[in-house]
Amino acid sequence: MRHEWNIGDPWPFRSSRGIVGKPCQPVWHALITPPQKEAETARKLENAGCEVQYPTEERVRHVAGKKHVRTAPILPGIIYVKFSYEPHWDVMRRRKVVIGVFSRYGHPVALSDDDVMGVMGLPTQAEKQRAAALAAVMPAPGGRAVLTSGPFSGFMVDVVAVEKGRVWYEMITAIGVVRGEDDSGMVQRVAQ
């Protein structure tokens, strides 16, 4: 039976559910997108209030002597989404926003921030903490530092220069000025 619609007829109600629902604890999921629809899916999910990440690279093609540069995903068909609202998987599949979600035993797998940052090639939380700890003990040019190992262990030195983790220093001793350099972390900043 076919129904003819006339002006003024009520539109049939289908569903008021969106692709996300009530607020929840933020959690990352790996989603499978339709082929070559990563950017479109990302845009739809960002409009729904989600944070979306996926690694990309620039690809160059030469067509008829002209250079064409485009951005392409490194992992085709996979995006990482941080949901701050409850995801409605059935609505996303019905609307063809996603094809699926990485699951284990029928339940979507929650990813940590470090998992996603590792895939994106960004520093993880542990790497950020190591860099901050190294920066805390790295001496500054023109400042004072102490040698922590070697034959002059415990001696105070003047830092001449610092570049890419390498420290050049000098100290005055009974035999004259001794200059040296270190990249192993043996020269550490003096707490003031």
Tab-separated table of C-alpha atoms in Angstrom:
chain	number	residue	atom	x	y	z
A	1	MET	CA	0.000	0.000	0.000
A	2	ARG	CA	1.392	3.345	-1.045
A	3	HIS	CA	0.627	6.466	0.877
A	4	GLU	CA	0.435	9.762	-0.958
A	5	TRP	CA	1.658	12.727	1.008
A	6	ASN	CA	-0.176	16.011	0.829
A	7	ILE	CA	0.876	19.411	2.101
A	8	GLY	CA	0.074	19.638	5.803
A	9	ASP	CA	0.241	15.891	6.482
A	10	PRO	CA	2.416	15.022	9.514
A	11	TRP	CA	5.781	13.562	8.630
A	12	PRO	CA	6.156	10.014	9.979
A	13	PHE	CA	8.214	9.824	13.160
A	14	ARG	CA	11.284	7.598	12.801
A	15	SER	CA	13.727	8.164	15.654
A	16	SER	CA	14.827	11.070	17.794
A	17	ARG	CA	18.096	9.370	18.775
A	18	GLY	CA	21.285	10.957	17.557
A	19	ILE	CA	24.632	9.286	17.052
A	20	VAL	CA	25.533	10.136	20.663
A	21	GLY	CA	23.445	10.288	23.812
A	22	LYS	CA	23.919	11.227	27.463
A	23	PRO	CA	27.247	12.543	28.812
A	24	CYS	CA	29.696	9.873	30.002
A	25	GLN	CA	33.335	9.471	31.036
A	26	PRO	CA	35.512	10.282	27.996
A	27	VAL	CA	36.715	7.104	26.289
A	28	TRP	CA	38.593	6.387	23.037
A	29	HIS	CA	37.393	3.823	20.480
A	30	ALA	CA	38.801	2.684	17.130
A	31	LEU	CA	36.073	2.867	14.487
A	32	ILE	CA	35.922	1.320	11.029
A	33	THR	CA	34.685	3.787	8.407
A	34	PRO	CA	33.202	3.214	4.964
A	35	PRO	CA	35.895	3.084	2.250
A	36	GLN	CA	37.549	6.481	1.624
A	37	LYS	CA	35.141	8.248	4.028
A	38	GLU	CA	37.525	8.932	6.940
A	39	ALA	CA	37.330	12.743	6.632
A	40	GLU	CA	33.547	12.763	6.173
A	41	THR	CA	33.052	10.449	9.164
A	42	ALA	CA	35.425	12.570	11.251
A	43	ARG	CA	33.469	15.713	10.377
A	44	LYS	CA	30.134	14.095	11.343
A	45	LEU	CA	31.516	12.873	14.672
A	46	GLU	CA	33.148	16.242	15.449
A	47	ASN	CA	29.775	17.903	14.837
A	48	ALA	CA	28.332	15.486	17.423
A	49	GLY	CA	30.875	16.703	20.024
A	50	CYS	CA	33.540	13.988	19.689
A	51	GLU	CA	37.307	14.372	19.399
A	52	VAL	CA	38.613	12.596	16.292
A	53	GLN	CA	42.193	11.607	15.424
A	54	TYR	CA	43.641	9.602	12.572
A	55	PRO	CA	47.187	9.620	11.188
A	56	THR	CA	47.576	11.165	7.731
A	57	GLU	CA	50.343	11.751	5.223
A	58	GLU	CA	50.677	13.871	2.118
A	59	ARG	CA	50.792	11.943	-1.137
A	60	VAL	CA	52.021	13.420	-4.405
A	61	ARG	CA	50.771	12.345	-7.821
A	62	HIS	CA	51.841	13.682	-11.179
A	63	VAL	CA	49.020	13.773	-13.703
A	64	ALA	CA	49.574	15.212	-17.175
A	65	GLY	CA	52.746	16.930	-15.982
A	66	LYS	CA	51.056	18.625	-13.041
A	67	LYS	CA	51.783	17.933	-9.402
A	68	HIS	CA	48.760	17.044	-7.252
A	69	VAL	CA	49.209	16.842	-3.465
A	70	ARG	CA	46.516	15.271	-1.317
A	71	THR	CA	46.231	14.203	2.286
A	72	ALA	CA	45.531	10.515	2.780
A	73	PRO	CA	45.083	8.425	5.921
A	74	ILE	CA	47.993	6.165	6.865
A	75	LEU	CA	45.573	3.520	8.185
A	76	PRO	CA	42.737	3.513	5.613
A	77	GLY	CA	39.299	2.933	7.073
A	78	ILE	CA	40.266	3.447	10.734
A	79	ILE	CA	39.733	6.539	12.877
A	80	TYR	CA	40.123	7.058	16.622
A	81	VAL	CA	37.284	8.842	18.395
A	82	LYS	CA	37.074	10.138	21.955
A	83	PHE	CA	33.439	9.984	23.020
A	84	SER	CA	32.376	12.349	25.812
A	85	TYR	CA	28.791	11.263	25.200
A	86	GLU	CA	27.378	7.739	25.093
A	87	PRO	CA	27.778	6.416	21.532
A	88	HIS	CA	24.712	4.926	19.846
A	89	TRP	CA	26.386	2.230	17.739
A	90	ASP	CA	23.152	1.098	16.104
A	91	VAL	CA	22.300	4.629	14.929
A	92	MET	CA	25.810	5.172	13.564
A	93	ARG	CA	25.628	1.921	11.598
A	94	ARG	CA	22.101	2.585	10.336
A	95	ARG	CA	23.098	6.071	9.141
A	96	LYS	CA	26.280	4.607	7.596
A	97	VAL	CA	28.526	6.886	9.641
A	98	VAL	CA	30.635	3.832	10.546
A	99	ILE	CA	30.791	0.222	9.445
A	100	GLY	CA	31.911	-1.087	12.816
A	101	VAL	CA	33.973	-0.661	15.952
A	102	PHE	CA	36.952	-2.678	17.187
A	103	SER	CA	35.399	-5.105	19.669
A	104	ARG	CA	36.268	-8.043	21.859
A	105	TYR	CA	33.594	-10.616	22.679
A	106	GLY	CA	30.926	-8.298	21.274
A	107	HIS	CA	31.896	-5.290	23.422
A	108	PRO	CA	33.694	-2.214	22.014
A	109	VAL	CA	37.326	-2.017	23.144
A	110	ALA	CA	38.172	1.156	25.089
A	111	LEU	CA	41.610	2.586	24.265
A	112	SER	CA	43.836	4.656	26.521
A	113	ASP	CA	45.170	8.096	25.610
A	114	ASP	CA	48.654	6.573	25.302
A	115	ASP	CA	47.410	3.981	22.781
A	116	VAL	CA	46.008	6.691	20.530
A	117	MET	CA	49.012	9.009	20.935
A	118	GLY	CA	51.332	6.114	20.054
A	119	VAL	CA	49.424	5.416	16.839
A	120	MET	CA	49.440	9.115	15.953
A	121	GLY	CA	53.206	9.317	16.504
A	122	LEU	CA	52.766	11.817	19.332
A	123	PRO	CA	54.538	11.559	22.702
A	124	THR	CA	52.811	9.399	25.284
A	125	GLN	CA	52.319	10.502	28.894
A	126	ALA	CA	55.393	8.526	30.023
A	127	GLU	CA	57.542	10.148	27.320
A	128	LYS	CA	56.298	13.603	28.336
A	129	GLN	CA	57.201	12.871	31.976
A	130	ARG	CA	60.698	11.659	30.992
A	131	ALA	CA	61.260	14.811	28.909
A	132	ALA	CA	60.095	17.013	31.816
A	133	ALA	CA	62.414	15.176	34.248
A	134	LEU	CA	65.345	15.602	31.865
A	135	ALA	CA	64.540	19.293	31.396
A	136	ALA	CA	64.451	19.737	35.190
A	137	VAL	CA	68.068	18.628	35.603
A	138	MET	CA	69.440	19.979	32.297
A	139	PRO	CA	71.744	22.946	32.999
A	140	ALA	CA	71.273	26.299	31.245
A	141	PRO	CA	74.062	28.186	29.448
A	142	GLY	CA	75.810	30.610	31.798
A	143	GLY	CA	74.597	28.717	34.854
A	144	ARG	CA	76.299	26.517	37.434
A	145	ALA	CA	76.195	22.725	37.382
A	146	VAL	CA	77.753	19.775	39.189
A	147	LEU	CA	79.497	16.724	37.722
A	148	THR	CA	77.785	13.588	39.028
A	149	SER	CA	80.314	10.952	37.883
A	150	GLY	CA	83.808	10.539	36.524
A	151	PRO	CA	87.160	11.638	37.988
A	152	PHE	CA	85.824	15.105	38.839
A	153	SER	CA	82.629	13.841	40.511
A	154	GLY	CA	81.136	16.503	42.800
A	155	PHE	CA	83.047	19.402	41.188
A	156	MET	CA	81.172	22.588	40.324
A	157	VAL	CA	81.428	23.733	36.688
A	158	ASP	CA	80.312	26.718	34.611
A	159	VAL	CA	78.068	25.782	31.691
A	160	VAL	CA	79.266	27.363	28.440
A	161	ALA	CA	76.658	26.013	25.974
A	162	VAL	CA	73.841	23.492	25.677
A	163	GLU	CA	72.626	22.057	22.367
A	164	LYS	CA	70.433	18.983	21.704
A	165	GLY	CA	71.239	17.363	25.061
A	166	ARG	CA	75.002	17.981	24.809
A	167	VAL	CA	76.561	20.243	27.467
A	168	TRP	CA	79.880	22.116	27.146
A	169	TYR	CA	81.398	23.181	30.457
A	170	GLU	CA	84.561	24.555	32.018
A	171	MET	CA	86.016	24.655	35.521
A	172	ILE	CA	89.018	26.266	37.138
A	173	THR	CA	91.397	23.891	38.926
A	174	ALA	CA	94.923	24.104	40.369
A	175	ILE	CA	96.340	23.074	36.988
A	176	GLY	CA	94.328	25.650	35.035
A	177	VAL	CA	91.029	25.794	33.157
A	178	VAL	CA	89.585	22.373	32.284
A	179	ARG	CA	87.052	22.253	29.460
A	180	GLY	CA	84.796	19.331	28.666
A	181	GLU	CA	81.572	18.208	27.115
A	182	ASP	CA	78.963	15.629	28.029
A	183	ASP	CA	75.905	14.047	26.460
A	184	SER	CA	75.310	11.268	28.999
A	185	GLY	CA	73.618	13.363	31.700
A	186	MET	CA	76.609	13.538	34.023
A	187	VAL	CA	76.379	17.380	34.181
A	188	GLN	CA	73.311	18.351	36.207
A	189	ARG	CA	71.825	21.673	37.215
A	190	VAL	CA	72.498	22.872	40.744
A	191	ALA	CA	69.351	23.494	42.791
A	192	GLN	CA	69.186	27.121	43.851
